[in-house]
mmCIF file of C-alpha atoms in Angstrom:
data_model
loop_
_atom_site.group_PDB
_atom_site.id
_atom_site.type_symbol
_atom_site.label_atom_id
_atom_site.label_comp_id
_atom_site.label_asym_id
_atom_site.label_seq_id
_atom_site.Cartn_x
_atom_site.Cartn_y
_atom_site.Cartn_z
ATOM 1 C CA ASP G 12 -16.715 -8.396 0.005
ATOM 2 C CA THR G 13 -13.130 -7.197 1.237
ATOM 3 C CA GLU G 14 -12.850 -4.858 -2.677
ATOM 4 C CA VAL G 15 -11.916 -1.151 -3.232
ATOM 5 C CA THR G 16 -12.189 -0.091 -6.654
ATOM 6 C CA GLN G 17 -11.710 2.667 -8.052
ATOM 7 C CA THR G 18 -12.445 3.916 -11.563
ATOM 8 C CA PRO G 19 -10.769 5.061 -14.362
ATOM 9 C CA LYS G 20 -7.480 2.804 -14.879
ATOM 10 C CA HIS G 21 -6.523 4.354 -17.248
ATOM 11 C CA LEU G 22 -6.954 8.547 -18.082
ATOM 12 C CA VAL G 23 -4.976 10.707 -19.689
ATOM 13 C CA MET G 24 -5.145 13.838 -19.549
ATOM 14 C CA GLY G 25 -3.531 17.632 -20.377
ATOM 15 C CA MET G 26 -2.124 20.617 -18.257
ATOM 16 C CA THR G 27 -5.010 21.925 -18.422
ATOM 17 C CA ASN G 28 -7.813 19.731 -18.218
ATOM 18 C CA LYS G 29 -9.362 19.061 -15.311
ATOM 19 C CA LYS G 30 -10.701 15.193 -14.111
ATOM 20 C CA SER G 31 -11.326 13.270 -11.531
ATOM 21 C CA LEU G 32 -11.377 9.960 -9.805
ATOM 22 C CA LYS G 33 -13.609 7.541 -8.247
ATOM 23 C CA CYS G 34 -12.581 5.415 -5.319
ATOM 24 C CA GLU G 35 -15.822 3.006 -3.214
ATOM 25 C CA GLN G 36 -15.611 0.649 -1.063
ATOM 26 C CA HIS G 37 -18.468 -0.771 0.864
ATOM 27 C CA MET G 38 -16.451 -2.546 3.563
ATOM 28 C CA GLY G 39 -18.095 0.188 6.204
ATOM 29 C CA HIS G 40 -14.564 1.508 6.823
ATOM 30 C CA ARG G 41 -14.214 5.169 8.675
ATOM 31 C CA ALA G 42 -10.322 5.554 6.501
ATOM 32 C CA MET G 43 -9.619 5.550 3.752
ATOM 33 C CA TYR G 44 -6.616 7.195 2.013
ATOM 34 C CA TRP G 45 -5.241 8.491 -1.295
ATOM 35 C CA TYR G 46 -1.423 7.248 -1.983
ATOM 36 C CA LYS G 47 0.910 8.418 -5.413
ATOM 37 C CA GLN G 48 3.439 5.347 -6.556
ATOM 38 C CA LYS G 49 6.252 6.252 -9.869
ATOM 39 C CA ALA G 50 7.972 3.699 -10.901
ATOM 40 C CA LYS G 51 9.412 1.254 -8.844
ATOM 41 C CA LYS G 52 8.622 2.608 -6.035
ATOM 42 C CA PRO G 53 6.617 2.152 -2.695
ATOM 43 C CA PRO G 54 3.132 4.460 -2.656
ATOM 44 C CA GLU G 55 3.979 7.924 -0.926
ATOM 45 C CA LEU G 56 0.801 8.491 1.896
ATOM 46 C CA MET G 57 -0.929 12.311 0.290
ATOM 47 C CA PHE G 58 -4.528 11.893 1.642
ATOM 48 C CA VAL G 59 -5.942 11.012 4.503
ATOM 49 C CA TYR G 60 -9.014 10.386 5.231
ATOM 50 C CA SER G 61 -11.282 9.429 9.144
ATOM 51 C CA TYR G 62 -15.025 10.093 9.543
ATOM 52 C CA GLU G 63 -15.146 11.626 6.048
ATOM 53 C CA LYS G 64 -13.117 14.708 7.732
ATOM 54 C CA LEU G 65 -9.756 15.276 6.313
ATOM 55 C CA SER G 66 -7.398 14.224 8.839
ATOM 56 C CA ILE G 67 -3.831 14.371 6.469
ATOM 57 C CA ASN G 68 -2.471 16.140 4.335
ATOM 58 C CA GLU G 69 0.771 15.470 2.791
ATOM 59 C CA SER G 70 1.644 18.638 1.912
ATOM 60 C CA VAL G 71 0.298 18.036 -1.491
ATOM 61 C CA PRO G 72 0.673 20.188 -4.235
ATOM 62 C CA SER G 73 -2.916 22.694 -4.558
ATOM 63 C CA ARG G 74 -3.621 21.124 -7.704
ATOM 64 C CA PHE G 75 -5.194 18.190 -6.447
ATOM 65 C CA SER G 76 -8.394 18.180 -3.868
ATOM 66 C CA PRO G 77 -9.408 16.014 -2.031
ATOM 67 C CA GLU G 78 -12.750 15.218 -1.423
ATOM 68 C CA CYS G 79 -15.013 12.108 0.835
ATOM 69 C CA PRO G 80 -18.923 13.029 -0.452
ATOM 70 C CA ASN G 81 -20.092 9.683 2.332
ATOM 71 C CA SER G 82 -18.800 7.374 4.393
ATOM 72 C CA SER G 83 -18.046 4.190 1.034
ATOM 73 C CA LEU G 84 -16.782 7.494 -1.531
ATOM 74 C CA LEU G 85 -13.421 8.880 -1.946
ATOM 75 C CA ASN G 86 -12.617 11.260 -5.263
ATOM 76 C CA LEU G 87 -9.731 13.305 -5.823
ATOM 77 C CA HIS G 88 -9.892 16.391 -8.272
ATOM 78 C CA LEU G 89 -6.975 16.714 -10.560
ATOM 79 C CA HIS G 90 -6.478 20.664 -12.534
ATOM 80 C CA ALA G 91 -3.521 21.801 -14.074
ATOM 81 C CA LEU G 92 -1.324 18.711 -13.664
ATOM 82 C CA GLN G 93 1.807 18.895 -14.239
ATOM 83 C CA PRO G 94 4.123 15.782 -16.052
ATOM 84 C CA GLU G 95 5.401 15.598 -12.949
ATOM 85 C CA ASP G 96 2.263 14.040 -11.784
ATOM 86 C CA SER G 97 1.653 11.183 -13.961
ATOM 87 C CA ALA G 98 1.626 7.679 -11.344
ATOM 88 C CA LEU G 99 -0.075 5.253 -10.661
ATOM 89 C CA TYR G 100 -2.918 7.134 -7.955
ATOM 90 C CA LEU G 101 -3.486 3.811 -4.605
ATOM 91 C CA CYS G 102 -6.824 4.526 -3.172
ATOM 92 C CA ALA G 103 -7.055 1.982 0.015
ATOM 93 C CA SER G 104 -9.239 1.862 3.184
ATOM 94 C CA SER G 105 -8.664 0.584 6.253
ATOM 95 C CA GLN G 106 -11.201 -0.137 9.449
ATOM 96 C CA GLY G 107 -10.193 3.487 11.408
ATOM 97 C CA GLY G 108 -12.984 5.288 13.724
ATOM 98 C CA LEU G 109 -13.023 4.869 16.711
ATOM 99 C CA ALA G 110 -11.735 1.167 16.516
ATOM 100 C CA GLY G 111 -9.069 1.579 14.478
ATOM 101 C CA THR G 112 -5.362 0.342 15.539
ATOM 102 C CA SER G 113 -1.962 -0.018 14.463
ATOM 103 C CA THR G 114 -3.217 -3.419 13.019
ATOM 104 C CA ASP G 115 -5.948 -2.595 11.308
ATOM 105 C CA THR G 116 -5.981 -4.216 7.287
ATOM 106 C CA GLN G 117 -5.452 -1.509 4.621
ATOM 107 C CA TYR G 118 -6.790 -2.690 1.141
ATOM 108 C CA PHE G 119 -5.588 -0.984 -1.478
ATOM 109 C CA GLY G 120 -7.981 -0.490 -5.669
ATOM 110 C CA PRO G 121 -6.315 -1.535 -8.401
ATOM 111 C CA GLY G 122 -5.377 1.728 -8.721
ATOM 112 C CA THR G 123 -5.736 4.863 -11.886
ATOM 113 C CA ARG G 124 -2.342 5.244 -14.378
ATOM 114 C CA LEU G 125 -2.624 9.341 -14.849
ATOM 115 C CA THR G 126 -0.668 10.540 -17.918
ATOM 116 C CA VAL G 127 0.135 14.437 -17.641
ATOM 117 C CA LEU G 128 0.474 15.196 -21.262
ATOM 118 C CA ALA J 20 11.273 6.511 14.237
ATOM 119 C CA GLN J 21 9.725 3.695 12.780
ATOM 120 C CA SER J 22 11.938 2.470 9.570
ATOM 121 C CA VAL J 23 12.032 -0.571 7.079
ATOM 122 C CA THR J 24 14.955 -1.976 4.935
ATOM 123 C CA GLN J 25 14.474 -4.061 1.862
ATOM 124 C CA LEU J 26 17.954 -6.150 2.696
ATOM 125 C CA ASP J 27 17.794 -6.896 -1.776
ATOM 126 C CA SER J 28 16.138 -4.300 -5.146
ATOM 127 C CA HIS J 29 16.077 -7.583 -6.896
ATOM 128 C CA VAL J 30 15.887 -11.673 -5.943
ATOM 129 C CA SER J 31 16.562 -14.080 -9.769
ATOM 130 C CA VAL J 32 14.851 -18.071 -8.617
ATOM 131 C CA SER J 33 14.088 -20.852 -10.412
ATOM 132 C CA GLU J 34 11.017 -22.408 -10.249
ATOM 133 C CA GLY J 35 9.997 -25.108 -7.367
ATOM 134 C CA THR J 36 13.237 -23.209 -5.677
ATOM 135 C CA PRO J 37 12.390 -21.365 -2.527
ATOM 136 C CA VAL J 38 12.277 -17.665 -1.317
ATOM 137 C CA LEU J 39 13.114 -15.828 0.575
ATOM 138 C CA LEU J 40 12.272 -11.515 1.191
ATOM 139 C CA ARG J 41 14.571 -10.201 3.453
ATOM 140 C CA CYS J 42 13.073 -6.916 5.559
ATOM 141 C CA ASN J 43 14.330 -5.468 9.077
ATOM 142 C CA TYR J 44 12.797 -2.939 11.221
ATOM 143 C CA SER J 45 13.720 -1.036 13.359
ATOM 144 C CA SER J 46 10.223 0.730 15.747
ATOM 145 C CA SER J 47 9.764 1.981 19.490
ATOM 146 C CA TYR J 48 7.356 0.084 20.103
ATOM 147 C CA SER J 49 6.010 -3.547 19.615
ATOM 148 C CA PRO J 50 5.044 -2.952 15.647
ATOM 149 C CA SER J 51 1.918 -4.426 12.922
ATOM 150 C CA LEU J 52 4.013 -5.794 10.395
ATOM 151 C CA PHE J 53 2.575 -6.854 6.531
ATOM 152 C CA TRP J 54 4.045 -7.860 3.616
ATOM 153 C CA TYR J 55 2.274 -6.648 0.255
ATOM 154 C CA VAL J 56 2.829 -8.281 -3.338
ATOM 155 C CA GLN J 57 1.685 -5.331 -6.090
ATOM 156 C CA HIS J 58 1.902 -7.063 -10.173
ATOM 157 C CA PRO J 59 2.456 -4.605 -12.414
ATOM 158 C CA ASN J 60 0.129 -2.619 -12.766
ATOM 159 C CA LYS J 61 -1.918 -3.723 -9.957
ATOM 160 C CA GLY J 62 -3.402 -2.851 -5.914
ATOM 161 C CA LEU J 63 -0.808 -3.755 -3.828
ATOM 162 C CA GLN J 64 -2.935 -7.319 -2.053
ATOM 163 C CA LEU J 65 -2.310 -8.355 1.526
ATOM 164 C CA LEU J 66 0.531 -11.776 1.578
ATOM 165 C CA LEU J 67 0.308 -11.621 5.931
ATOM 166 C CA LYS J 68 0.077 -9.547 8.416
ATOM 167 C CA TYR J 69 2.095 -10.204 12.275
ATOM 168 C CA THR J 70 -0.106 -8.700 15.496
ATOM 169 C CA SER J 71 1.943 -9.997 18.831
ATOM 170 C CA ALA J 72 0.432 -13.439 18.794
ATOM 171 C CA ALA J 73 2.084 -16.116 17.350
ATOM 172 C CA THR J 74 5.603 -15.884 15.419
ATOM 173 C CA LEU J 75 5.293 -17.675 12.796
ATOM 174 C CA VAL J 76 3.073 -15.953 10.262
ATOM 175 C CA LYS J 77 1.517 -17.721 8.154
ATOM 176 C CA GLY J 78 -0.008 -16.050 4.419
ATOM 177 C CA ILE J 79 -1.553 -16.217 0.950
ATOM 178 C CA ASN J 80 -0.480 -18.566 -1.552
ATOM 179 C CA GLY J 81 1.961 -20.441 0.112
ATOM 180 C CA PHE J 82 3.468 -17.326 2.190
ATOM 181 C CA GLU J 83 5.139 -17.384 5.750
ATOM 182 C CA ALA J 84 7.576 -15.625 8.098
ATOM 183 C CA GLU J 85 8.465 -15.086 11.047
ATOM 184 C CA PHE J 86 8.678 -12.186 13.501
ATOM 185 C CA LYS J 87 12.049 -12.290 15.496
ATOM 186 C CA LYS J 88 12.459 -9.774 18.122
ATOM 187 C CA SER J 89 16.020 -10.394 18.746
ATOM 188 C CA GLU J 90 17.126 -9.963 15.486
ATOM 189 C CA THR J 91 14.799 -6.836 14.559
ATOM 190 C CA SER J 92 13.902 -8.894 11.544
ATOM 191 C CA PHE J 93 10.586 -10.365 9.548
ATOM 192 C CA HIS J 94 11.659 -12.171 6.259
ATOM 193 C CA LEU J 95 9.232 -14.353 4.131
ATOM 194 C CA THR J 96 9.380 -17.335 2.316
ATOM 195 C CA LYS J 97 8.114 -19.775 -0.071
ATOM 196 C CA PRO J 98 9.009 -23.734 -0.366
ATOM 197 C CA SER J 99 8.642 -23.671 -4.158
ATOM 198 C CA ALA J 100 7.903 -20.455 -6.149
ATOM 199 C CA HIS J 101 5.966 -20.255 -9.265
ATOM 200 C CA MET J 102 6.342 -18.662 -12.066
ATOM 201 C CA SER J 103 2.800 -16.167 -10.844
ATOM 202 C CA ASP J 104 5.175 -15.016 -7.728
ATOM 203 C CA ALA J 105 6.997 -12.456 -10.346
ATOM 204 C CA ALA J 106 5.986 -9.363 -8.312
ATOM 205 C CA GLU J 107 7.119 -6.308 -5.630
ATOM 206 C CA TYR J 108 6.873 -7.100 -2.439
ATOM 207 C CA PHE J 109 6.418 -3.967 0.080
ATOM 208 C CA CYS J 110 7.105 -4.786 3.813
ATOM 209 C CA VAL J 111 5.559 -2.348 4.783
ATOM 210 C CA VAL J 112 5.174 -0.652 9.327
ATOM 211 C CA SER J 113 2.108 0.299 10.898
ATOM 212 C CA PRO J 114 3.866 2.699 13.532
ATOM 213 C CA PRO J 115 1.394 2.340 16.945
ATOM 214 C CA THR J 116 -1.853 5.375 16.566
ATOM 215 C CA ASN J 117 -4.406 6.217 19.092
ATOM 216 C CA THR J 118 -6.089 8.476 15.717
ATOM 217 C CA GLY J 119 -8.424 5.097 14.042
ATOM 218 C CA PHE J 120 -5.638 6.295 10.562
ATOM 219 C CA GLN J 121 -3.180 4.316 9.595
ATOM 220 C CA LYS J 122 0.058 5.961 8.785
ATOM 221 C CA LEU J 123 2.599 2.816 7.089
ATOM 222 C CA VAL J 124 5.556 3.121 6.820
ATOM 223 C CA PHE J 125 6.701 1.056 3.254
ATOM 224 C CA GLY J 126 9.809 -0.941 2.659
ATOM 225 C CA THR J 127 12.187 -0.036 -0.880
ATOM 226 C CA GLY J 128 10.674 -3.071 -2.458
ATOM 227 C CA THR J 129 11.519 -6.633 -3.398
ATOM 228 C CA ARG J 130 11.298 -7.309 -7.277
ATOM 229 C CA LEU J 131 11.290 -11.481 -7.255
ATOM 230 C CA LEU J 132 11.979 -13.050 -10.792
ATOM 231 C CA VAL J 133 10.555 -16.634 -11.565
ATOM 232 C CA SER J 134 12.771 -18.045 -14.051
ATOM 233 C CA PRO J 135 11.646 -21.000 -15.739
#
Protein backbone atom coordinates (compact mmCIF):
# COMPACT_ATOMS: atom_id res chain seq x y z
CA ASP A 1 0.00 0.00 0.00
CA THR A 2 1.55 3.29 -1.14
CA GLU A 3 -1.27 5.56 -0.07
CA VAL A 4 -1.03 8.87 1.69
CA THR A 5 -4.39 10.13 2.92
CA GLN A 6 -5.35 13.72 3.64
CA THR A 7 -8.39 15.22 5.32
CA PRO A 8 -10.39 17.24 4.66
CA LYS A 9 -10.50 17.35 0.85
CA HIS A 10 -11.85 20.88 0.88
CA LEU A 11 -11.77 23.57 3.56
CA VAL A 12 -13.22 27.05 3.60
CA MET A 13 -12.25 29.28 6.51
CA GLY A 14 -12.42 32.86 7.58
CA MET A 15 -9.36 34.85 8.53
CA THR A 16 -10.09 34.49 12.24
CA ASN A 17 -10.72 30.75 12.24
CA LYS A 18 -8.48 27.98 13.55
CA LYS A 19 -8.46 24.76 11.58
CA SER A 20 -6.20 21.75 11.04
CA LEU A 21 -5.19 19.66 8.06
CA LYS A 22 -4.39 16.00 8.63
CA CYS A 23 -2.14 13.58 6.78
CA GLU A 24 -1.58 9.88 7.39
CA GLN A 25 0.63 7.15 5.92
CA HIS A 26 1.18 3.54 6.92
CA MET A 27 4.21 2.73 4.80
CA GLY A 28 6.66 3.00 7.69
CA HIS A 29 8.14 6.14 6.17
CA ARG A 30 10.22 8.30 8.50
CA ALA A 31 10.21 11.51 6.43
CA MET A 32 7.03 13.53 5.95
CA TYR A 33 6.53 16.76 4.06
CA TRP A 34 4.06 19.63 3.68
CA TYR A 35 3.86 21.48 0.38
CA LYS A 36 1.81 24.45 -0.78
CA GLN A 37 0.75 24.59 -4.42
CA LYS A 38 -0.78 27.60 -6.11
CA ALA A 39 -2.64 27.27 -9.39
CA LYS A 40 -0.48 26.48 -12.42
CA LYS A 41 2.68 26.32 -10.25
CA PRO A 42 4.81 23.47 -8.93
CA PRO A 43 4.58 22.55 -5.25
CA GLU A 44 6.60 24.63 -2.81
CA LEU A 45 8.14 22.92 0.19
CA MET A 46 6.96 24.24 3.55
CA PHE A 47 8.09 21.78 6.22
CA VAL A 48 9.96 18.49 6.53
CA TYR A 49 9.77 16.11 9.46
CA SER A 50 12.34 13.38 9.94
CA TYR A 51 11.82 10.89 12.75
CA GLU A 52 8.98 13.07 14.04
CA LYS A 53 11.32 16.04 14.44
CA LEU A 54 11.02 19.23 12.42
CA SER A 55 14.03 19.30 10.13
CA ILE A 56 13.16 22.03 7.65
CA ASN A 57 10.98 25.12 7.94
CA GLU A 58 11.19 27.06 4.70
CA SER A 59 10.59 30.44 6.35
CA VAL A 60 6.88 29.75 6.57
CA PRO A 61 4.78 32.36 8.47
CA SER A 62 3.90 31.40 12.03
CA ARG A 63 0.19 31.28 11.17
CA PHE A 64 1.08 27.80 9.85
CA SER A 65 2.06 25.42 12.64
CA PRO A 66 3.09 21.85 11.82
CA GLU A 67 2.91 18.92 14.20
CA CYS A 68 4.01 15.30 13.93
CA PRO A 69 2.38 13.40 16.79
CA ASN A 70 3.74 10.02 15.69
CA SER A 71 5.48 8.35 12.77
CA SER A 72 2.25 7.91 10.79
CA LEU A 73 0.56 11.27 11.30
CA LEU A 74 1.29 14.81 10.24
CA ASN A 75 -0.87 17.82 11.03
CA LEU A 76 -0.85 21.40 9.84
CA HIS A 77 -2.57 23.83 12.19
CA LEU A 78 -3.90 27.01 10.62
CA HIS A 79 -4.69 30.26 12.40
CA ALA A 80 -5.38 33.80 11.24
CA LEU A 81 -4.73 32.97 7.61
CA GLN A 82 -4.81 35.48 4.78
CA PRO A 83 -6.67 35.17 1.46
CA GLU A 84 -3.33 34.68 -0.31
CA ASP A 85 -2.90 31.46 1.66
CA SER A 86 -5.65 29.90 -0.44
CA ALA A 87 -4.02 26.98 -2.26
CA LEU A 88 -3.79 23.20 -2.55
CA TYR A 89 -1.88 21.80 0.43
CA LEU A 90 -0.10 18.54 -0.29
CA CYS A 91 1.37 16.06 2.14
CA ALA A 92 4.04 13.59 1.07
CA SER A 93 6.17 10.90 2.66
CA SER A 94 9.37 9.04 1.79
CA GLN A 95 11.42 6.24 3.27
CA GLY A 96 13.74 8.65 5.03
CA GLY A 97 15.63 7.85 8.18
CA LEU A 98 19.02 6.17 8.16
CA ALA A 99 18.14 4.31 4.96
CA GLY A 100 16.85 7.39 3.18
CA THR A 101 18.60 8.61 0.06
CA SER A 102 18.04 10.90 -2.87
CA THR A 103 16.68 7.91 -4.80
CA ASP A 104 13.68 7.55 -2.49
CA THR A 105 10.25 8.09 -3.97
CA GLN A 106 8.05 10.72 -2.38
CA TYR A 107 4.45 9.59 -2.27
CA PHE A 108 1.91 12.40 -2.34
CA GLY A 109 -1.55 12.59 -0.90
CA PRO A 110 -4.51 13.98 -2.88
CA GLY A 111 -4.27 17.34 -1.15
CA THR A 112 -6.58 19.68 0.74
CA ARG A 113 -8.03 22.56 -1.27
CA LEU A 114 -8.03 25.52 1.14
CA THR A 115 -10.00 28.70 0.54
CA VAL A 116 -9.53 31.64 2.92
CA LEU A 117 -12.29 34.24 2.82
CA ALA B 1 23.08 23.86 -7.26
CA GLN B 2 20.49 21.70 -8.90
CA SER B 3 17.95 23.07 -11.34
CA VAL B 4 15.38 21.73 -13.76
CA THR B 5 14.07 23.31 -16.95
CA GLN B 6 10.95 22.09 -18.65
CA LEU B 7 11.22 23.49 -22.12
CA ASP B 8 7.51 23.67 -22.96
CA SER B 9 4.77 25.10 -20.76
CA HIS B 10 2.09 23.51 -22.97
CA VAL B 11 2.14 20.59 -25.39
CA SER B 12 -0.84 19.73 -27.56
CA VAL B 13 -1.23 16.36 -29.30
CA SER B 14 -4.00 14.39 -30.93
CA GLU B 15 -5.16 11.14 -29.44
CA GLY B 16 -3.09 8.25 -30.79
CA THR B 17 -0.05 10.38 -31.69
CA PRO B 18 3.31 10.35 -29.85
CA VAL B 19 4.00 12.47 -26.80
CA LEU B 20 7.31 14.20 -26.07
CA LEU B 21 7.76 16.32 -22.93
CA ARG B 22 11.21 17.84 -22.63
CA CYS B 23 13.28 18.28 -19.49
CA ASN B 24 16.84 19.46 -18.97
CA TYR B 25 18.61 19.45 -15.65
CA SER B 26 21.64 21.02 -14.11
CA SER B 27 23.49 19.09 -11.45
CA SER B 28 26.96 18.95 -10.03
CA TYR B 29 26.50 15.31 -9.13
CA SER B 30 24.80 12.27 -10.59
CA PRO B 31 21.18 13.16 -9.97
CA SER B 32 18.10 11.17 -9.22
CA LEU B 33 15.40 12.26 -11.65
CA PHE B 34 11.66 11.78 -11.54
CA TRP B 35 8.58 12.47 -13.62
CA TYR B 36 5.35 13.08 -11.76
CA VAL B 37 1.88 13.59 -13.22
CA GLN B 38 -0.88 15.67 -11.66
CA HIS B 39 -4.46 15.52 -12.83
CA PRO B 40 -6.69 18.49 -12.00
CA ASN B 41 -7.26 18.95 -8.27
CA LYS B 42 -5.33 15.77 -7.49
CA GLY B 43 -2.03 14.94 -5.84
CA LEU B 44 1.15 14.06 -7.69
CA GLN B 45 1.60 10.51 -8.96
CA LEU B 46 5.00 9.06 -9.79
CA LEU B 47 5.34 8.05 -13.44
CA LEU B 48 8.95 6.90 -13.34
CA LYS B 49 12.35 7.56 -11.83
CA TYR B 50 15.99 7.35 -12.83
CA THR B 51 18.50 6.34 -10.17
CA SER B 52 21.72 5.64 -12.12
CA ALA B 53 20.80 2.16 -13.26
CA ALA B 54 19.47 1.72 -16.81
CA THR B 55 19.38 4.94 -18.81
CA LEU B 56 16.06 4.04 -20.43
CA VAL B 57 13.43 4.00 -17.72
CA LYS B 58 9.98 2.54 -18.19
CA GLY B 59 7.11 3.86 -16.14
CA ILE B 60 3.41 3.41 -15.70
CA ASN B 61 0.75 3.89 -18.39
CA GLY B 62 3.19 3.35 -21.26
CA PHE B 63 5.48 6.28 -20.45
CA GLU B 64 9.24 6.06 -20.62
CA ALA B 65 12.17 8.46 -20.29
CA GLU B 66 15.78 8.34 -21.36
CA PHE B 67 18.59 9.78 -19.25
CA LYS B 68 21.22 11.40 -21.49
CA LYS B 69 24.14 12.66 -19.44
CA SER B 70 25.89 14.27 -22.39
CA GLU B 71 22.80 16.36 -23.13
CA THR B 72 21.74 16.74 -19.47
CA SER B 73 18.26 15.72 -20.54
CA PHE B 74 15.53 13.44 -19.25
CA HIS B 75 12.72 13.68 -21.80
CA LEU B 76 9.43 11.86 -21.27
CA THR B 77 7.83 9.99 -24.16
CA LYS B 78 4.81 7.87 -24.94
CA PRO B 79 4.16 6.24 -28.31
CA SER B 80 0.43 6.91 -28.40
CA ALA B 81 -1.45 9.52 -26.39
CA HIS B 82 -4.72 8.75 -24.69
CA MET B 83 -7.34 11.27 -23.62
CA SER B 84 -6.69 10.32 -20.00
CA ASP B 85 -3.08 11.52 -20.35
CA ALA B 86 -4.23 15.14 -20.32
CA ALA B 87 -2.66 16.54 -17.14
CA GLU B 88 0.24 18.56 -15.72
CA TYR B 89 3.63 16.86 -15.80
CA PHE B 90 6.55 17.78 -13.52
CA CYS B 91 10.18 16.88 -14.04
CA VAL B 92 11.91 16.69 -10.66
CA VAL B 93 15.49 16.42 -9.45
CA SER B 94 16.41 14.97 -6.08
CA PRO B 95 19.83 16.28 -5.02
CA PRO B 96 22.24 14.02 -3.14
CA THR B 97 21.53 13.92 0.57
CA ASN B 98 22.89 12.40 3.74
CA THR B 99 20.05 13.69 5.87
CA GLY B 100 17.59 10.89 5.12
CA PHE B 101 15.04 13.26 3.62
CA GLN B 102 14.82 15.05 0.27
CA LYS B 103 14.51 18.61 -0.94
CA LEU B 104 13.06 18.03 -4.37
CA VAL B 105 13.68 20.55 -7.12
CA PHE B 106 10.64 20.87 -9.39
CA GLY B 107 10.45 22.06 -12.95
CA THR B 108 7.75 24.59 -13.77
CA GLY B 109 5.52 21.94 -15.30
CA THR B 110 4.20 21.08 -18.76
CA ARG B 111 0.50 20.94 -19.41
CA LEU B 112 -0.36 18.16 -21.87
CA LEU B 113 -3.51 18.71 -23.89
CA VAL B 114 -4.94 15.78 -25.84
CA SER B 115 -7.54 16.38 -28.52
CA PRO B 116 -9.82 13.70 -30.00
